[in-house]
PDB file of C-alpha atoms and ligand atoms in Angstrom:
ATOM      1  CA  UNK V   1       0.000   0.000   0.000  1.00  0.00           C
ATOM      2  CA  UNK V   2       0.813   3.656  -0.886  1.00  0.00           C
ATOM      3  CA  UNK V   3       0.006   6.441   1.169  1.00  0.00           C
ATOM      4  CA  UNK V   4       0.324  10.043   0.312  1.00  0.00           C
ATOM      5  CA  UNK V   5      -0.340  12.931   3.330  1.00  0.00           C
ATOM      6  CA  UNK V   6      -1.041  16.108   2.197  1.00  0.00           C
ATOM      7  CA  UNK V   7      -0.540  18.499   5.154  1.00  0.00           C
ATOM      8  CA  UNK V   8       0.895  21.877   6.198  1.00  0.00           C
ATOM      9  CA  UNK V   9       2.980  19.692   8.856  1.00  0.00           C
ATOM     10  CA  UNK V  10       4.582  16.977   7.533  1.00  0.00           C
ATOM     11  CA  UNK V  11       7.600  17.122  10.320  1.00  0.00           C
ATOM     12  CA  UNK V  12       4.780  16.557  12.512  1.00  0.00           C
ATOM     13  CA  UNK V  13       4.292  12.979  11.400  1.00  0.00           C
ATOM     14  CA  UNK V  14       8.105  11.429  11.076  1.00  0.00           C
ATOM     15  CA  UNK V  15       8.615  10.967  14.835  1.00  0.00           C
ATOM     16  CA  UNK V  16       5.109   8.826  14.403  1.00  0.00           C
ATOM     17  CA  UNK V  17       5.942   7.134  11.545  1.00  0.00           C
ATOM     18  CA  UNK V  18       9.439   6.129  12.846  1.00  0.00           C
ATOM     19  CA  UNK V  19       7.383   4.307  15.602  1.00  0.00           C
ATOM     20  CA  UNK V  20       8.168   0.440  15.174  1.00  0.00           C
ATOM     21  CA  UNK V  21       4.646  -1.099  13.591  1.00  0.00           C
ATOM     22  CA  UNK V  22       5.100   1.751  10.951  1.00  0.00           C
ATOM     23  CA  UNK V  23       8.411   1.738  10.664  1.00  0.00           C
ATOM     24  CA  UNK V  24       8.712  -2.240  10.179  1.00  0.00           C
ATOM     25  CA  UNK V  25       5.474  -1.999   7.577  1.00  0.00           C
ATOM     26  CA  UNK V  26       7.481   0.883   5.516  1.00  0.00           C
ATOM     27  CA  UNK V  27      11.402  -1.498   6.096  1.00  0.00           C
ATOM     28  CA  UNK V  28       9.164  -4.693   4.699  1.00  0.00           C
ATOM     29  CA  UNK V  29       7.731  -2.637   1.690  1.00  0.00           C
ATOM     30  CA  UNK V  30       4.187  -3.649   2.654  1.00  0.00           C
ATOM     31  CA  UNK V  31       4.031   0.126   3.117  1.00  0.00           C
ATOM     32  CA  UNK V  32       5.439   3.318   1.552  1.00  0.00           C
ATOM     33  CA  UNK V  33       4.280   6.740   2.777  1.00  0.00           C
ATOM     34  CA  UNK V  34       4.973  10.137   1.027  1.00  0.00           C
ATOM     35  CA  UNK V  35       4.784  13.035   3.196  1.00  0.00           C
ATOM     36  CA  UNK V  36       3.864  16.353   0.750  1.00  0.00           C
ATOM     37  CA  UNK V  37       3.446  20.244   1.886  1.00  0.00           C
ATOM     38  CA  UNK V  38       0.620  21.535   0.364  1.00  0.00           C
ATOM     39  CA  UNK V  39       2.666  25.017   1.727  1.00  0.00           C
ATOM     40  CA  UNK V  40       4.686  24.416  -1.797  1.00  0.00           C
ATOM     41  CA  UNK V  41       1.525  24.447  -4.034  1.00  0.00           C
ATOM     42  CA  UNK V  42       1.146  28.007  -2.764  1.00  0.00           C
ATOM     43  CA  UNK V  43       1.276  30.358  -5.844  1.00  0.00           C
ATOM     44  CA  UNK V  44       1.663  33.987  -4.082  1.00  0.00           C
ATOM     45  CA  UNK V  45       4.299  35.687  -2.443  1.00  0.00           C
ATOM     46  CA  UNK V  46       3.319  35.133   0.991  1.00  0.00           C
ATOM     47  CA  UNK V  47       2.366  31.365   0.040  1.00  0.00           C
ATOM     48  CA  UNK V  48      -0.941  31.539   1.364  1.00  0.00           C
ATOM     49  CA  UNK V  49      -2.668  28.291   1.862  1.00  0.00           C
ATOM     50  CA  UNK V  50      -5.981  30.043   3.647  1.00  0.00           C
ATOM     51  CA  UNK V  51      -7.929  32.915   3.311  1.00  0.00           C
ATOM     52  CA  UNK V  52     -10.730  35.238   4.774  1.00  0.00           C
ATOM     53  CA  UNK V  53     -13.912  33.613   3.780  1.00  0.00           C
ATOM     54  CA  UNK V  54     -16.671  35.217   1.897  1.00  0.00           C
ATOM     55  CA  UNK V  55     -19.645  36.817   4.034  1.00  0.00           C
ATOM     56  CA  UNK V  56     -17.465  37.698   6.950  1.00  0.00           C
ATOM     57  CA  UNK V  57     -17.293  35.447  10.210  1.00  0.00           C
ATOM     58  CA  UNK V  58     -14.126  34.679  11.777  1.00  0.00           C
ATOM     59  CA  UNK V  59     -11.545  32.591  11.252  1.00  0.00           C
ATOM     60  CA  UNK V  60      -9.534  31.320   7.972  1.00  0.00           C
ATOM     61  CA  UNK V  61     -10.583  29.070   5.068  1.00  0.00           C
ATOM     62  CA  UNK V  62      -8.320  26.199   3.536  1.00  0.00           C
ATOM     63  CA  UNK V  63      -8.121  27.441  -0.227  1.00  0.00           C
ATOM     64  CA  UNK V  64      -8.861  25.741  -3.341  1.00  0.00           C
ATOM     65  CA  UNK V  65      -5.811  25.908  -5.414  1.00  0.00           C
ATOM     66  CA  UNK V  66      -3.222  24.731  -3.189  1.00  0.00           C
ATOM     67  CA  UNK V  67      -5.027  21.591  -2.085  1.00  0.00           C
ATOM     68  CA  UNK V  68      -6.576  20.834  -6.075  1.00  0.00           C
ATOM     69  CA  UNK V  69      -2.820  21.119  -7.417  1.00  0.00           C
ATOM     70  CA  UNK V  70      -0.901  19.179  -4.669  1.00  0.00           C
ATOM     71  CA  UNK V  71      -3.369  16.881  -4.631  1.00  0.00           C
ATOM     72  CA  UNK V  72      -3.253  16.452  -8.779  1.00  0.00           C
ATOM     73  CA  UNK V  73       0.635  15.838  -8.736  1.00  0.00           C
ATOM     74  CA  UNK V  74       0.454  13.684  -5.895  1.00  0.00           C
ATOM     75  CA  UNK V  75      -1.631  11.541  -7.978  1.00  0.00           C
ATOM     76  CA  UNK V  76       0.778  11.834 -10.932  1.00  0.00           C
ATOM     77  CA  UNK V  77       3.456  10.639  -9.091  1.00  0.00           C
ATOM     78  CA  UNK V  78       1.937   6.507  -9.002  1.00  0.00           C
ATOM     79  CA  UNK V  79      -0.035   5.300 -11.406  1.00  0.00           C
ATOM     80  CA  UNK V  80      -2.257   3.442  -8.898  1.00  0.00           C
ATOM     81  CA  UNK V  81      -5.786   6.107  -8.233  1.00  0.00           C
ATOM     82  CA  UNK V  82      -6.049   5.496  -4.293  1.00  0.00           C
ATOM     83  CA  UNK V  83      -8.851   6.545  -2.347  1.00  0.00           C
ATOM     84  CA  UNK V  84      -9.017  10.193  -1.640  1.00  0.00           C
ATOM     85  CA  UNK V  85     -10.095  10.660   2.688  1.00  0.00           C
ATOM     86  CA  UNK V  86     -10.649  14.382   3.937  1.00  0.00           C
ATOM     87  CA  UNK V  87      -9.726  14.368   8.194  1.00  0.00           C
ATOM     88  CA  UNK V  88     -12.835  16.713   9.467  1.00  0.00           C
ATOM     89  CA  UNK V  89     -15.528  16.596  12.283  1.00  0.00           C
ATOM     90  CA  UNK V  90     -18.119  16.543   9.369  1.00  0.00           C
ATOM     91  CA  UNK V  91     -16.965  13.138   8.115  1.00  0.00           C
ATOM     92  CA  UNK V  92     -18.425   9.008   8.401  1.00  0.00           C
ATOM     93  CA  UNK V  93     -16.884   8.195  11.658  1.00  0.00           C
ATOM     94  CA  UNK V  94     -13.715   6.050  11.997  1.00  0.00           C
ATOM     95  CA  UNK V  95     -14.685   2.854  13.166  1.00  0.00           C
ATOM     96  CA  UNK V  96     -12.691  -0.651  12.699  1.00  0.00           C
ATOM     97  CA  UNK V  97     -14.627  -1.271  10.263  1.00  0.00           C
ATOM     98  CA  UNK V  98     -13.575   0.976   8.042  1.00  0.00           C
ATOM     99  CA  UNK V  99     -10.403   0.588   8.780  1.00  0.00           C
ATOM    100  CA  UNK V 100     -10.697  -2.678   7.499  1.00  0.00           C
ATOM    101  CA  UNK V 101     -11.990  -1.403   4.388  1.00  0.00           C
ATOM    102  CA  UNK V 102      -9.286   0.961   3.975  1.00  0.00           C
ATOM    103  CA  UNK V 103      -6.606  -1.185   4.408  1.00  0.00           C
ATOM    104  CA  UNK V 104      -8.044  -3.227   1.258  1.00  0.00           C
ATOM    105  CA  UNK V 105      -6.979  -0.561  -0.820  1.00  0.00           C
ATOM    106  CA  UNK V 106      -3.696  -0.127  -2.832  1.00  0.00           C
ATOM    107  CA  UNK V 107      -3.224   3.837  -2.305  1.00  0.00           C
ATOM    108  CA  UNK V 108      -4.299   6.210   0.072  1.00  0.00           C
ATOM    109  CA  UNK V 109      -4.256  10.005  -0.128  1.00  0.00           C
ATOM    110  CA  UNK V 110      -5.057  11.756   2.808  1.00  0.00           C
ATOM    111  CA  UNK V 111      -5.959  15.154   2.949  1.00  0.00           C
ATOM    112  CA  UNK V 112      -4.663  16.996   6.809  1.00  0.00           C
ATOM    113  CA  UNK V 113      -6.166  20.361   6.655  1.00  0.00           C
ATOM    114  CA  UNK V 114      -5.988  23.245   9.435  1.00  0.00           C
ATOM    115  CA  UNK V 115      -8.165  26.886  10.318  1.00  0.00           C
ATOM    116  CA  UNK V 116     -11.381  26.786  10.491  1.00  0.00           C
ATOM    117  CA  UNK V 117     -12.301  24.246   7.494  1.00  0.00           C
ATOM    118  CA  UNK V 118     -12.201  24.248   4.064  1.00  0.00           C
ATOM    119  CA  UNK V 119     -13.216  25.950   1.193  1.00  0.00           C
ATOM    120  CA  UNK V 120     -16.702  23.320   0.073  1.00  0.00           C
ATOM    121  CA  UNK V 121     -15.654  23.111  -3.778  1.00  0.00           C
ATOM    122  CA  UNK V 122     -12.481  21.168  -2.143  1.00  0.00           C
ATOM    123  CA  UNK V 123     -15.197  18.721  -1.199  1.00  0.00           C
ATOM    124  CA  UNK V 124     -17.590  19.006  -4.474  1.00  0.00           C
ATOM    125  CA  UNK V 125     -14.753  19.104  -6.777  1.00  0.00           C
ATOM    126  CA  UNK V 126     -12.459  16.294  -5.093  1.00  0.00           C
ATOM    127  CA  UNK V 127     -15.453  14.048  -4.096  1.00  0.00           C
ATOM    128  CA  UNK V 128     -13.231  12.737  -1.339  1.00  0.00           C
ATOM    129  CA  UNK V 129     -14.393  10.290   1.203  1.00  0.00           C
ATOM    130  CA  UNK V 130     -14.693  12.109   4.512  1.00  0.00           C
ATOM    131  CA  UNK V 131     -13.509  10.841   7.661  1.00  0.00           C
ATOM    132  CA  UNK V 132     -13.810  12.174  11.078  1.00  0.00           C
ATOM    133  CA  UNK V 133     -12.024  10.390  14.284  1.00  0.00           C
ATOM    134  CA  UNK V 134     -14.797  11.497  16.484  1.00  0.00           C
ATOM    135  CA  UNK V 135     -16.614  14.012  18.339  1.00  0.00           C
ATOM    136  CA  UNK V 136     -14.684  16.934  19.095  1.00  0.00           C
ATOM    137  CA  UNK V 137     -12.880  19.557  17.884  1.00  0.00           C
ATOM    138  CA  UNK V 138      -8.972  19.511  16.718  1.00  0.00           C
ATOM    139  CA  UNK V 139      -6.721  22.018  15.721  1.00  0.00           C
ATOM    140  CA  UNK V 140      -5.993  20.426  12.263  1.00  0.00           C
ATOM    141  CA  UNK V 141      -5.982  17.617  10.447  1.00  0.00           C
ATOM    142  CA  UNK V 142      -2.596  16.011  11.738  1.00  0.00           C
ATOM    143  CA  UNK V 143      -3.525  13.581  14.408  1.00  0.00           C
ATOM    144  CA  UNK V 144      -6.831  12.460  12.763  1.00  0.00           C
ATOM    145  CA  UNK V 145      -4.348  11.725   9.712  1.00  0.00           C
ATOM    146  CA  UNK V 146      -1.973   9.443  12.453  1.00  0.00           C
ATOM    147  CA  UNK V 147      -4.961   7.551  13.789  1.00  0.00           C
ATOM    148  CA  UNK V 148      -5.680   6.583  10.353  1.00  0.00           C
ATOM    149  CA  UNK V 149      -2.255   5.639   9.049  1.00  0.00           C
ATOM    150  CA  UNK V 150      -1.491   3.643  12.445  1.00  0.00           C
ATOM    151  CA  UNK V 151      -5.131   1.335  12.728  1.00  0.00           C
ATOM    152  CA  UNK V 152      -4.831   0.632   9.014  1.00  0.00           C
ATOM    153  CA  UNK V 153      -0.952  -0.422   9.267  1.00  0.00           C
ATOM    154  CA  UNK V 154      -1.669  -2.693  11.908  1.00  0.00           C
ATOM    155  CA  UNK V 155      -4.443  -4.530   9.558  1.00  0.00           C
ATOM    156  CA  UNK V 156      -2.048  -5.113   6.629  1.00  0.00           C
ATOM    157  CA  UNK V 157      -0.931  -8.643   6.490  1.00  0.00           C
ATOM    158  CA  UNK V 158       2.591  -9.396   7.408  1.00  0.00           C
ATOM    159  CA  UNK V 159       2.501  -5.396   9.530  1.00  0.00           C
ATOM    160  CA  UNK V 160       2.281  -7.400  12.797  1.00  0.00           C
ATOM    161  CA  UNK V 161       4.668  -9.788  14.434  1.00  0.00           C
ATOM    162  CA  UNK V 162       4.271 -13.331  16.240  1.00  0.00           C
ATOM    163  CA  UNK V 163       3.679 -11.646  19.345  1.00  0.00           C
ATOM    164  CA  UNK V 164       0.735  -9.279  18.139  1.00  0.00           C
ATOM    165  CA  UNK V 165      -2.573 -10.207  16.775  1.00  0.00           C
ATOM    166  CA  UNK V 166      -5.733  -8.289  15.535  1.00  0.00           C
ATOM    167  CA  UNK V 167      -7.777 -11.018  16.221  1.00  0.00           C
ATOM    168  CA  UNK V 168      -7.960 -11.008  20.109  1.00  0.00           C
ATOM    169  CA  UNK V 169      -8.232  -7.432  20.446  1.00  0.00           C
ATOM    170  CA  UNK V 170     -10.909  -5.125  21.325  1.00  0.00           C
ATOM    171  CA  UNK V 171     -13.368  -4.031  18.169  1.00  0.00           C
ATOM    172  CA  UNK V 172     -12.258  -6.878  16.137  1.00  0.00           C
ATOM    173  CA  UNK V 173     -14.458  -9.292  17.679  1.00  0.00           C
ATOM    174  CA  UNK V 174     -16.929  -6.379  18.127  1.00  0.00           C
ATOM    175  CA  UNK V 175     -16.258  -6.785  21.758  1.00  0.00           C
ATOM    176  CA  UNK V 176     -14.072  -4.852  24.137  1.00  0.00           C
ATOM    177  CA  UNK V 177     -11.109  -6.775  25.276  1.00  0.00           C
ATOM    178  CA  UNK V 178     -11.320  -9.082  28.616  1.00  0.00           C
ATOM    179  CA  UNK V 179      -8.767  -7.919  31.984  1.00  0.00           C
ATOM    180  CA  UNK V 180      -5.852  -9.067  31.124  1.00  0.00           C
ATOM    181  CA  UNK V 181      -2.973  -9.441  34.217  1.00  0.00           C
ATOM    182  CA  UNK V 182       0.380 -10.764  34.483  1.00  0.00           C
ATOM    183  CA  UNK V 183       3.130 -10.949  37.282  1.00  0.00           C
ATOM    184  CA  UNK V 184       3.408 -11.205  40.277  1.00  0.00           C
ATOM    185  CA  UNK V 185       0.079 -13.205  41.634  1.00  0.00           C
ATOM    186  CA  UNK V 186      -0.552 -11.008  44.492  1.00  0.00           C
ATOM    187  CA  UNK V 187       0.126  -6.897  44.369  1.00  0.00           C
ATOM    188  CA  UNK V 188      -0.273  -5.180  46.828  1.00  0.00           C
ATOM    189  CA  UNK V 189      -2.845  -7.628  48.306  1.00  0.00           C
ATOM    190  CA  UNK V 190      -4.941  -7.397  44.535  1.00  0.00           C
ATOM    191  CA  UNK V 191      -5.211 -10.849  43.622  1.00  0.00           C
ATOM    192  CA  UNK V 192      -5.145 -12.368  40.249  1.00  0.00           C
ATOM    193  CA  UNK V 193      -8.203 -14.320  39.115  1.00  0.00           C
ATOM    194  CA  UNK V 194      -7.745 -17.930  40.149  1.00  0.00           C
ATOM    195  CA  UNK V 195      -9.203 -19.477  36.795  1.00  0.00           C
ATOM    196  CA  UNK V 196      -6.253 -17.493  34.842  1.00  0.00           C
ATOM    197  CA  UNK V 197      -3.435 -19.782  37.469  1.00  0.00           C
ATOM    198  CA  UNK V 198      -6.127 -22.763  36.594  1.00  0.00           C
ATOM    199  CA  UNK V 199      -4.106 -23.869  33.537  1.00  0.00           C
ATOM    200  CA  UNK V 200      -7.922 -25.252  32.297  1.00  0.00           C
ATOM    201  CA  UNK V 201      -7.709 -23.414  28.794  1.00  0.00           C
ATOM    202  CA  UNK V 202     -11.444 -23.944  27.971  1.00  0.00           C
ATOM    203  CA  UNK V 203     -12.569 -23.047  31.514  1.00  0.00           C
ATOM    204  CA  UNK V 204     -10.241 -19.326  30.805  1.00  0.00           C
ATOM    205  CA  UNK V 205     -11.406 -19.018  27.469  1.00  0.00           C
ATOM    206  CA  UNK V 206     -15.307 -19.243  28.769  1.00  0.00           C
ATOM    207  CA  UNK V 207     -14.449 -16.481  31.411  1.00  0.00           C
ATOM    208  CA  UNK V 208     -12.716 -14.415  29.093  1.00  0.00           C
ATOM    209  CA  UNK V 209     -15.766 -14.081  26.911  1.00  0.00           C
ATOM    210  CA  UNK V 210     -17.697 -13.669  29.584  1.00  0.00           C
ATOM    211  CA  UNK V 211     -15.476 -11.161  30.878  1.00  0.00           C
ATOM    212  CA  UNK V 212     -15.650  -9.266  27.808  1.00  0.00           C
ATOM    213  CA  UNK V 213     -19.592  -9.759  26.799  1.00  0.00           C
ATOM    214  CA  UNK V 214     -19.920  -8.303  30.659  1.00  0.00           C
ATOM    215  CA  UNK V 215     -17.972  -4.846  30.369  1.00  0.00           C
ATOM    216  CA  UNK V 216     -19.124  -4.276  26.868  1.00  0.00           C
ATOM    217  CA  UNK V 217     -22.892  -4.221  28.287  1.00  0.00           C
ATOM    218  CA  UNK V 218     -21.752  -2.465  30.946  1.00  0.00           C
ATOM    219  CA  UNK V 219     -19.461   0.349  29.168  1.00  0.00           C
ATOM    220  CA  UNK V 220     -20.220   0.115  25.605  1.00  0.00           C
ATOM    221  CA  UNK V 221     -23.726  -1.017  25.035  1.00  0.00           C
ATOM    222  CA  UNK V 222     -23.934   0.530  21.712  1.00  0.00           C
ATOM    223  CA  UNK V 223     -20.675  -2.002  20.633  1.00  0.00           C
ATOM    224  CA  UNK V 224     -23.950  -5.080  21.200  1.00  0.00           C
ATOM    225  CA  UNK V 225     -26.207  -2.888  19.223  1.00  0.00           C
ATOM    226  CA  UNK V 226     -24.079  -2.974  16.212  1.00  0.00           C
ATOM    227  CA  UNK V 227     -23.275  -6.450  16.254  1.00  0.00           C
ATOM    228  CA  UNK V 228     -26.590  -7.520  16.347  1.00  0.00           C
ATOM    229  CA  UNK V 229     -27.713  -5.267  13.123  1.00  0.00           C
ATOM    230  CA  UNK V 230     -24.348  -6.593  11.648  1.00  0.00           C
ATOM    231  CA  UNK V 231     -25.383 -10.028  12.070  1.00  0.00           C
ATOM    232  CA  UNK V 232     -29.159  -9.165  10.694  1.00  0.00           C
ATOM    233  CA  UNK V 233     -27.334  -7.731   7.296  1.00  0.00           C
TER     234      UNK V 233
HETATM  235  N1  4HQ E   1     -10.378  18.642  12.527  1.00  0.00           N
HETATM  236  N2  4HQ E   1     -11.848  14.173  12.958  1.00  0.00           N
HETATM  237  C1  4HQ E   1     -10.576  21.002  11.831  1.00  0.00           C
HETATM  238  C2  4HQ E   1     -10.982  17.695  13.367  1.00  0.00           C
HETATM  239  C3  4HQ E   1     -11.191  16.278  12.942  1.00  0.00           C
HETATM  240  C4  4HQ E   1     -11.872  15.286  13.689  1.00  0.00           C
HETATM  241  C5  4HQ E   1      -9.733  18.347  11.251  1.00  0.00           C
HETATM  242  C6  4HQ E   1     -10.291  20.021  12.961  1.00  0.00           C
HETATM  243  C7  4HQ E   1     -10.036  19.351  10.171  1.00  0.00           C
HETATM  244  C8  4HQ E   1     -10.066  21.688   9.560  1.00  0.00           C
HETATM  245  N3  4HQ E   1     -10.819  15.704  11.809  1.00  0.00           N
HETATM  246  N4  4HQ E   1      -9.816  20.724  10.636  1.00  0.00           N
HETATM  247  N5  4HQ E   1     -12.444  15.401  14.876  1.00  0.00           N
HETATM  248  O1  4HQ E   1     -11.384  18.042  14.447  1.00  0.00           O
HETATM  249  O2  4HQ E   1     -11.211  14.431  11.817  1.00  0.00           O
END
């Protein structure tokens, strides 16, 4: 898989991407990402990326013209088309199930932008699919852009080693993950579950599902929700 940030930070990602299950992805070419400024599409002398926008109201706009052309060369530069994603608040909500979908795809080009928002003919003329990583309100584009990159790394085949797996962890099952303990037995006078010391593997594996059906009703209710229209489609 290819994929292509477009962002006014791109420094801001290569301490994250030097981080070792995108670092091994990118050394075992099941990964190659290309870091671009959209700063050096800027066509003035100030190189403006943003402006005022029209009808007043505060704040800056992400132009047009910056983002159209850095996006356009980006896409010359591999023949492969990629799936165009726009970070914002106003976007289908990252889930691991479209992470899933992403990381199905050849080429990604992800689109980091920062001010207020962007221009809407970056969105009608681009068509790209939006994204948002929840509920709040970020400064830019940037981390939303990380979170992406580093759930759909972890799903590529070959990205994880021995040790790791997808398949136990929270989300992938639809489930949140069961407690989970390890040395020493007794800390601090908190015990560890006796069934987990029982060596019985089908007798741990039954109270690890249980464990986990039991704080998913408990924290995440809306995780059982899902799974049950999932299983109706
Ligand atoms: N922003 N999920 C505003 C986000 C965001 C989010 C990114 C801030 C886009 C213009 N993006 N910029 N939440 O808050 O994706």
């Amino acid at each position: 898989m290819r994929i292509d940030v477009l962002t006014l930070f791109p420094e801001a990602f290569e301490n994250i991407f030097a981080s070792s299950i995108i670092q091994r992805a990118q050394q075992k070419h099941l990964l190659e990402i290309v870091l671009t400024n959209i700063r050096d599409f800027a066509r003035d002398n100030y190189r403006s990326v943003d402006d005022k926008p029209y009808g007043g109201g505060p704040g800056m706009v992400m132009m047009c013209q910056p983002i159209f052309d850095g996006l356009e060369y980006v896409e010359a530069a591999a023949p492969t088309k990629g799936r165009r994603i726009l970070l914002t608040p106003q976007g289908e909500p990252f889930n691991q199930s479209l992470a899933c979908e992403l990381a199905g795809e050849q080429r990604l080009i992800l689109i980091a932008g920062h001010y207020e928002g962007f221009d809407e003919r970056i969105r009608m003329g681009l068509q790209p699919l939006e994204v948002s990583i929840g509920d709040y309100v970020l400064s830019g584009g940037e981390i939303p852009a990380m979170v992406v990159v580093d759930a759909v790394t972890r799903l590529l085949p070959g990205a994880l080693g021995d040790e790791e797996s997808t398949e136990e962890e929270s989300f992938s099952s639809g489930l949140l993950e069961y407690p989970q303990y390890t040395r020493p037995q007794n800390f601090r006078g908190l015990e560890v579950p006796e069934v987990l010391l029982s060596g019985h593997h089908e007798r741990i594996q039954e109270w690890r599902t249980q464990q986990a059906k039991e704080r998913t009703r408990l924290r995440r209710p809306d995780l059982l929700a899902e799974q049950s229209i999932d299983k109706q489609e």
